[in-house]
Short mmCIF file of C-alpha atoms in Angstrom, two decimals:
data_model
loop_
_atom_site.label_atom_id
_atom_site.label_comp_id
_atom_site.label_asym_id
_atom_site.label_seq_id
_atom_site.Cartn_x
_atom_site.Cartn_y
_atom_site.Cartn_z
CA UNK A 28 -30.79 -41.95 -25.46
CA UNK A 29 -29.41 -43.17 -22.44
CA UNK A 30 -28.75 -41.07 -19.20
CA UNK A 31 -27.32 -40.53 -15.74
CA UNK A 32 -28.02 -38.25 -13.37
CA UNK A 33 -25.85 -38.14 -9.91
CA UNK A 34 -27.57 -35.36 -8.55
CA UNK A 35 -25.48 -35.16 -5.30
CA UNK A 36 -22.51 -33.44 -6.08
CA UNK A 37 -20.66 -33.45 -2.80
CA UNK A 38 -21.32 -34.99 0.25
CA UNK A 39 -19.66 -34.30 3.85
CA UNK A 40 -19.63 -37.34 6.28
CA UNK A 41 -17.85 -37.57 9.71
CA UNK A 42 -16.15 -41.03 9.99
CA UNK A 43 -18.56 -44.01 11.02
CA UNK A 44 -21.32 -41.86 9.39
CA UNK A 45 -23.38 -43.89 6.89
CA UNK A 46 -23.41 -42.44 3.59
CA UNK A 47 -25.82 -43.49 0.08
CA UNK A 48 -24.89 -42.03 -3.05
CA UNK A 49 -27.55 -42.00 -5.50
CA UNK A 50 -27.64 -42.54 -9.47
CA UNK A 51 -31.13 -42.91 -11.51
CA UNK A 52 -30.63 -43.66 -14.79
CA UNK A 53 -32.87 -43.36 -18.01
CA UNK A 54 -32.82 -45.89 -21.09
CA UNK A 55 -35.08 -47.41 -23.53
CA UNK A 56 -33.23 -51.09 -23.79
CA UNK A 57 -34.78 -53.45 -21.62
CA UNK A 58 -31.29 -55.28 -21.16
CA UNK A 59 -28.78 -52.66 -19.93
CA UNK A 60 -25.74 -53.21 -17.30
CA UNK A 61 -25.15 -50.71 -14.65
CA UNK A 62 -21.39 -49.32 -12.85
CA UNK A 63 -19.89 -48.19 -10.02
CA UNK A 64 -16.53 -46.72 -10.21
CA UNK A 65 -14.55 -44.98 -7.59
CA UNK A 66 -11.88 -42.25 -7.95
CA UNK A 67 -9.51 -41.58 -5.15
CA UNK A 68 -7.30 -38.34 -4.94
CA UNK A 69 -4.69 -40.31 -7.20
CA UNK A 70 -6.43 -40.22 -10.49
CA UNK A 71 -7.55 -43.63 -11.84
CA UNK A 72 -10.74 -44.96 -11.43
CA UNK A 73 -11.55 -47.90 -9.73
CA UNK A 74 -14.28 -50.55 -11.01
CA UNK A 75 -16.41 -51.35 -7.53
CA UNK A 76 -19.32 -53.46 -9.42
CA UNK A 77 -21.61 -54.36 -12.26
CA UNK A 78 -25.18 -54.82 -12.15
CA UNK A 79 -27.48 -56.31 -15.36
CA UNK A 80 -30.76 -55.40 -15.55
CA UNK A 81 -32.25 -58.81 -14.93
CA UNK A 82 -30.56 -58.97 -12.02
CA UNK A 83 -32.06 -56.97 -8.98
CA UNK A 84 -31.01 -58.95 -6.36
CA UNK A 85 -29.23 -56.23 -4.04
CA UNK A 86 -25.47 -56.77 -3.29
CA UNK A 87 -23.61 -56.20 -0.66
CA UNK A 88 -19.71 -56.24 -0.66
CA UNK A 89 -17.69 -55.46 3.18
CA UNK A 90 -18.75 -52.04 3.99
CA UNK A 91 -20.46 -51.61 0.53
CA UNK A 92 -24.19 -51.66 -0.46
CA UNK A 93 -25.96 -51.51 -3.58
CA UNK A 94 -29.49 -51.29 -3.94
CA UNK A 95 -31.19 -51.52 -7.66
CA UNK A 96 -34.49 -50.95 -8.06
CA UNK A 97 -36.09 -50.59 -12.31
CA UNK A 98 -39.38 -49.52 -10.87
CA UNK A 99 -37.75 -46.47 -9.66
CA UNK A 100 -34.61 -46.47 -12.49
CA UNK A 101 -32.23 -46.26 -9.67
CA UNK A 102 -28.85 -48.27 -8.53
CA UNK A 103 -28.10 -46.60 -5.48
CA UNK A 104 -24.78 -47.19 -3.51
CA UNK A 105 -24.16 -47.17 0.18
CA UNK A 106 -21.47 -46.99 2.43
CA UNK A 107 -21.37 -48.18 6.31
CA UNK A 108 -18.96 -46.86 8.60
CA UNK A 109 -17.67 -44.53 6.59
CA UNK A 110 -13.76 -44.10 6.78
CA UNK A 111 -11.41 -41.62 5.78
CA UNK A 112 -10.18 -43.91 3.11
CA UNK A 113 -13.87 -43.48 1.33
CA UNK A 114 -13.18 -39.98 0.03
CA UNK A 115 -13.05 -39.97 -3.61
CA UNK A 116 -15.36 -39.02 -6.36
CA UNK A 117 -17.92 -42.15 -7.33
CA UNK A 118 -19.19 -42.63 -10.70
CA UNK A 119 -22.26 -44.05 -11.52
CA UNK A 120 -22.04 -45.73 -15.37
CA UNK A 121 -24.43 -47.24 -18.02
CA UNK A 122 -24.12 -49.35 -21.00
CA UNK A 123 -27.18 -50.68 -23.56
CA UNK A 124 -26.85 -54.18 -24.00
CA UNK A 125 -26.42 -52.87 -28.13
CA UNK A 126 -23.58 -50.41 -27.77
CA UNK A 127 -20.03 -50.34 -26.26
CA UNK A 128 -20.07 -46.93 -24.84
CA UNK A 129 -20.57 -46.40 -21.06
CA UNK A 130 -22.54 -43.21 -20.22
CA UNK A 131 -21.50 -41.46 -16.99
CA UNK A 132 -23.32 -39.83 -14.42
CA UNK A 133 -21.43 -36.12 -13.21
CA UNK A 134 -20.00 -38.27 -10.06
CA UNK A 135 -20.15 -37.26 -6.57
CA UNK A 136 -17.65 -36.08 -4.55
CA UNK A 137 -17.64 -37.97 -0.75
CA UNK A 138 -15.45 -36.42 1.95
CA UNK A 139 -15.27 -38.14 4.80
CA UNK A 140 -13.79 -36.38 7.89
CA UNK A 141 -12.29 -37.68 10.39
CA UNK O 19 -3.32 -56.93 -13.14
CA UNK O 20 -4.26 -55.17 -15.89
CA UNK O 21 -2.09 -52.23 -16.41
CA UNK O 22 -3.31 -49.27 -18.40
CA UNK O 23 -0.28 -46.85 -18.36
CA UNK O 24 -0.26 -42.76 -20.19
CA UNK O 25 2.27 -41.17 -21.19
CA UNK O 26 2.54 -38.30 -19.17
CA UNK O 27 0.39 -37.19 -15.77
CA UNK O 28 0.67 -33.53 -16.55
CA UNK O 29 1.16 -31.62 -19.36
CA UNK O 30 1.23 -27.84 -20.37
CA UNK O 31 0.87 -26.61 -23.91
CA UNK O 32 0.19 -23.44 -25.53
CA UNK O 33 -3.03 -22.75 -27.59
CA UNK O 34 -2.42 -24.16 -31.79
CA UNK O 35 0.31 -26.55 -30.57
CA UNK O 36 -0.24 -29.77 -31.60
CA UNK O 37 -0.14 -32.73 -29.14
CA UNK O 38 -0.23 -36.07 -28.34
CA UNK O 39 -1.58 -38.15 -25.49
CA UNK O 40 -0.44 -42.18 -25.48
CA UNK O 41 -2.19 -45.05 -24.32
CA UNK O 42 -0.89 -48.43 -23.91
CA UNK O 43 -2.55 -51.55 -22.12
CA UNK O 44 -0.71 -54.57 -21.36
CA UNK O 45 -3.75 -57.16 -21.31
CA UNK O 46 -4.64 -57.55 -25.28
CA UNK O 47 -7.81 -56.00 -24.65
CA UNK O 48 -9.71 -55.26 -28.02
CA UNK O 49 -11.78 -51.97 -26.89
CA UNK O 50 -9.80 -48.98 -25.92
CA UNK O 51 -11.44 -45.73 -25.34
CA UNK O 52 -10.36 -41.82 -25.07
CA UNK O 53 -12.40 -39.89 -22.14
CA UNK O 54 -12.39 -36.29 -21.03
CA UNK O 55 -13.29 -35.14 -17.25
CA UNK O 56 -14.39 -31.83 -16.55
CA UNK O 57 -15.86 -30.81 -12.96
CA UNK O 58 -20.25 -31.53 -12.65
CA UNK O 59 -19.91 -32.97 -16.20
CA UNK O 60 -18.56 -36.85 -15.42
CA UNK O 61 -16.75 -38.62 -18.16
CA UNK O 62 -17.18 -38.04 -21.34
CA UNK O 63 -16.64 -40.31 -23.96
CA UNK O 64 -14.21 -38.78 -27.15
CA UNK O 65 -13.60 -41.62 -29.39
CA UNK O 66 -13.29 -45.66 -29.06
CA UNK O 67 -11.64 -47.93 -31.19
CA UNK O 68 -12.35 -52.13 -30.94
CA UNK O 69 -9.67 -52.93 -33.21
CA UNK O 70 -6.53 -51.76 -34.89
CA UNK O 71 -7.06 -49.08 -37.48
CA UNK O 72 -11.03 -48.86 -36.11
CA UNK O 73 -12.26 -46.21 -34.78
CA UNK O 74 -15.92 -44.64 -33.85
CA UNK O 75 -16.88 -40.90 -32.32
CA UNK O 76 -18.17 -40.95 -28.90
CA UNK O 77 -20.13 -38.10 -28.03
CA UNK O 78 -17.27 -34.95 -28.35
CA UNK O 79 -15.21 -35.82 -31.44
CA UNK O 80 -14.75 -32.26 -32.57
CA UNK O 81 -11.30 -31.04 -31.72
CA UNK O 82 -9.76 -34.50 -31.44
CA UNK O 83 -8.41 -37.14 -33.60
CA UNK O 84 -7.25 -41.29 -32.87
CA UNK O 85 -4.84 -43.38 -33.94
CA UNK O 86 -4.33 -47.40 -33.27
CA UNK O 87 -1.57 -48.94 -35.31
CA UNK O 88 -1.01 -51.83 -32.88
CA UNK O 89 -3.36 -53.36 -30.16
CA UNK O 90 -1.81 -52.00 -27.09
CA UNK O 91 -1.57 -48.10 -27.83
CA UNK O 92 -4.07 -45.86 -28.50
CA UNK O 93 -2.89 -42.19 -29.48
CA UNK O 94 -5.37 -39.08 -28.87
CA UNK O 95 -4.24 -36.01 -31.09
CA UNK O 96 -5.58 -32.75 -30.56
CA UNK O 97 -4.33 -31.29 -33.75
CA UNK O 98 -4.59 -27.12 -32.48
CA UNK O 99 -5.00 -27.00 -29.12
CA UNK O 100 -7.69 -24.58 -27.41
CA UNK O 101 -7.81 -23.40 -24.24
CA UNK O 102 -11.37 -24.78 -23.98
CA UNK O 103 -9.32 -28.57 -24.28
CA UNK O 104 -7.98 -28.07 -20.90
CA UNK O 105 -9.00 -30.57 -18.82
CA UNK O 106 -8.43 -34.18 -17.59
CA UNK O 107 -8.28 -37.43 -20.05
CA UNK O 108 -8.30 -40.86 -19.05
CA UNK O 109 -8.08 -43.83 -21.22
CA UNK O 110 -9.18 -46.95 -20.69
CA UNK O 111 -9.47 -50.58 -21.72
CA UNK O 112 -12.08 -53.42 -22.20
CA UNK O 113 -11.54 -57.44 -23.19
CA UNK O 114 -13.61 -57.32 -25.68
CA UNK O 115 -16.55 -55.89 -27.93
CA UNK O 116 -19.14 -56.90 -25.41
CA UNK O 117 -20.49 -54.33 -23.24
CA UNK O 118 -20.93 -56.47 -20.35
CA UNK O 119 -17.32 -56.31 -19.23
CA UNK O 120 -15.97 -53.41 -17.22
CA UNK O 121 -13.00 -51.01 -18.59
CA UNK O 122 -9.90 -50.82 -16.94
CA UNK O 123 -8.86 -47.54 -16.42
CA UNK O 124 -5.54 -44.88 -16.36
CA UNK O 125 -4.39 -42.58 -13.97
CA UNK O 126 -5.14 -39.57 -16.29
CA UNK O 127 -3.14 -36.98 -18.28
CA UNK O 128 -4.05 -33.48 -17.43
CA UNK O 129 -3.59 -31.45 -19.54
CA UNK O 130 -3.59 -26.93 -19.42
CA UNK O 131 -3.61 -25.48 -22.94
CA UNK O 132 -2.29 -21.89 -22.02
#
């Protein structure tokens, strides 16, 4: 069965601070895609990216980072410069290649102060 | 943009009331999915449905029940509500049966069963 553990539950960052969230992930399917969602204070989450798991060619988006590594089952996400606008809670998601039903990690709650 | 809109952003009912939460998306998607959020526990997934009149348990089916008539709306129905059903649900969207393509989420119904 598949699984996702966020085990940071809140994190406190001054503004400018760098911050990595982390997500390891356990699954038995050799092809697998991997999520980041954000959600702000207003509710609805946000899709940030989508990793397969042929694909560990690191990404990097603005201010955004994500680093996925299968030798260690983890799809880590970092931010640079954190900013005010960064607090929300971030979701780490799976998905088996065979099924259609994301598995979430318990998300982590980033507050950035100013 | 794809819009996924519900029906109400707050909502108070008393325990054995029966109630409804509405989904609608405005992008044909075929997937549509019921989640709950609770604090340290992530997203949880409640039901799914990939077409109209199809539906599948996720992992919490007990207590709930689906409806899709047409492709845009997707109905969750707690038949009796408990007080253990408070708690925040999202819905969300996908293009198709694939699991490679992100869901499009709603800003959340939360709900208190007093």
């Amino acid at each position: 069965a598949q699984k996702v553990t966020q085990a940071q539950t809140e994190i406190s960052v001054v503004e400018k601070e760098d911050v990595t969230l982390d997500c390891v992930y356990e699954t038995r399917d050799t092809t697998y895609y991997l999520f980041w969602y954000k959600q702000p204070p207003s509710g609805e989450l946000v899709f940030l990216i989508r990793r397969n798991s042929f694909d560990e060619q690191n990404e990097i988006s603005g201010r955004y980072s994500w680093n996925f590594q299968k030798s260690t089952s983890s799809f880590n996400f970092t931010i640079t410069a954190s900013q005010v606008v960064d607090s929300a809670v971030y979701f780490c998601a799976l998905v088996e290649e065979a099924g259609n039903m994301l598995t979430f990690g318990g998300g982590t709650r980033l507050m950035v102060k100013p | 943009d794809v819009k996924v809109t519900q029906s109400s952003r707050y909502l108070v009912k008393r325990t054995g009331e029966k109630v409804f939460l509405e989904c609608v998306q405005d992008m044909d998607h075929e997937n549509m999915f019921w989640y709950r959020q609770d604090p340290g526990l992530g997203l949880r997934l409640i039901y799914f449905s990939y077409d109209v009149k199809m539906k599948e348990k996720g992992d919490i089916p007990e207590g709930y029940s689906v409806s899709r008539e047409k492709k845009e709306r997707f109905s969750l129905i707690l038949e009796s509500a408990s007080t253990n059903q408070t708690s925040m649900y999202l819905c969300a969207s996908s293009p198709s049966r694939g699991s490679t393509y992100e869901q499009y989420f709603g800003p959340g119904t939360r709900l208190t069963v007093t």
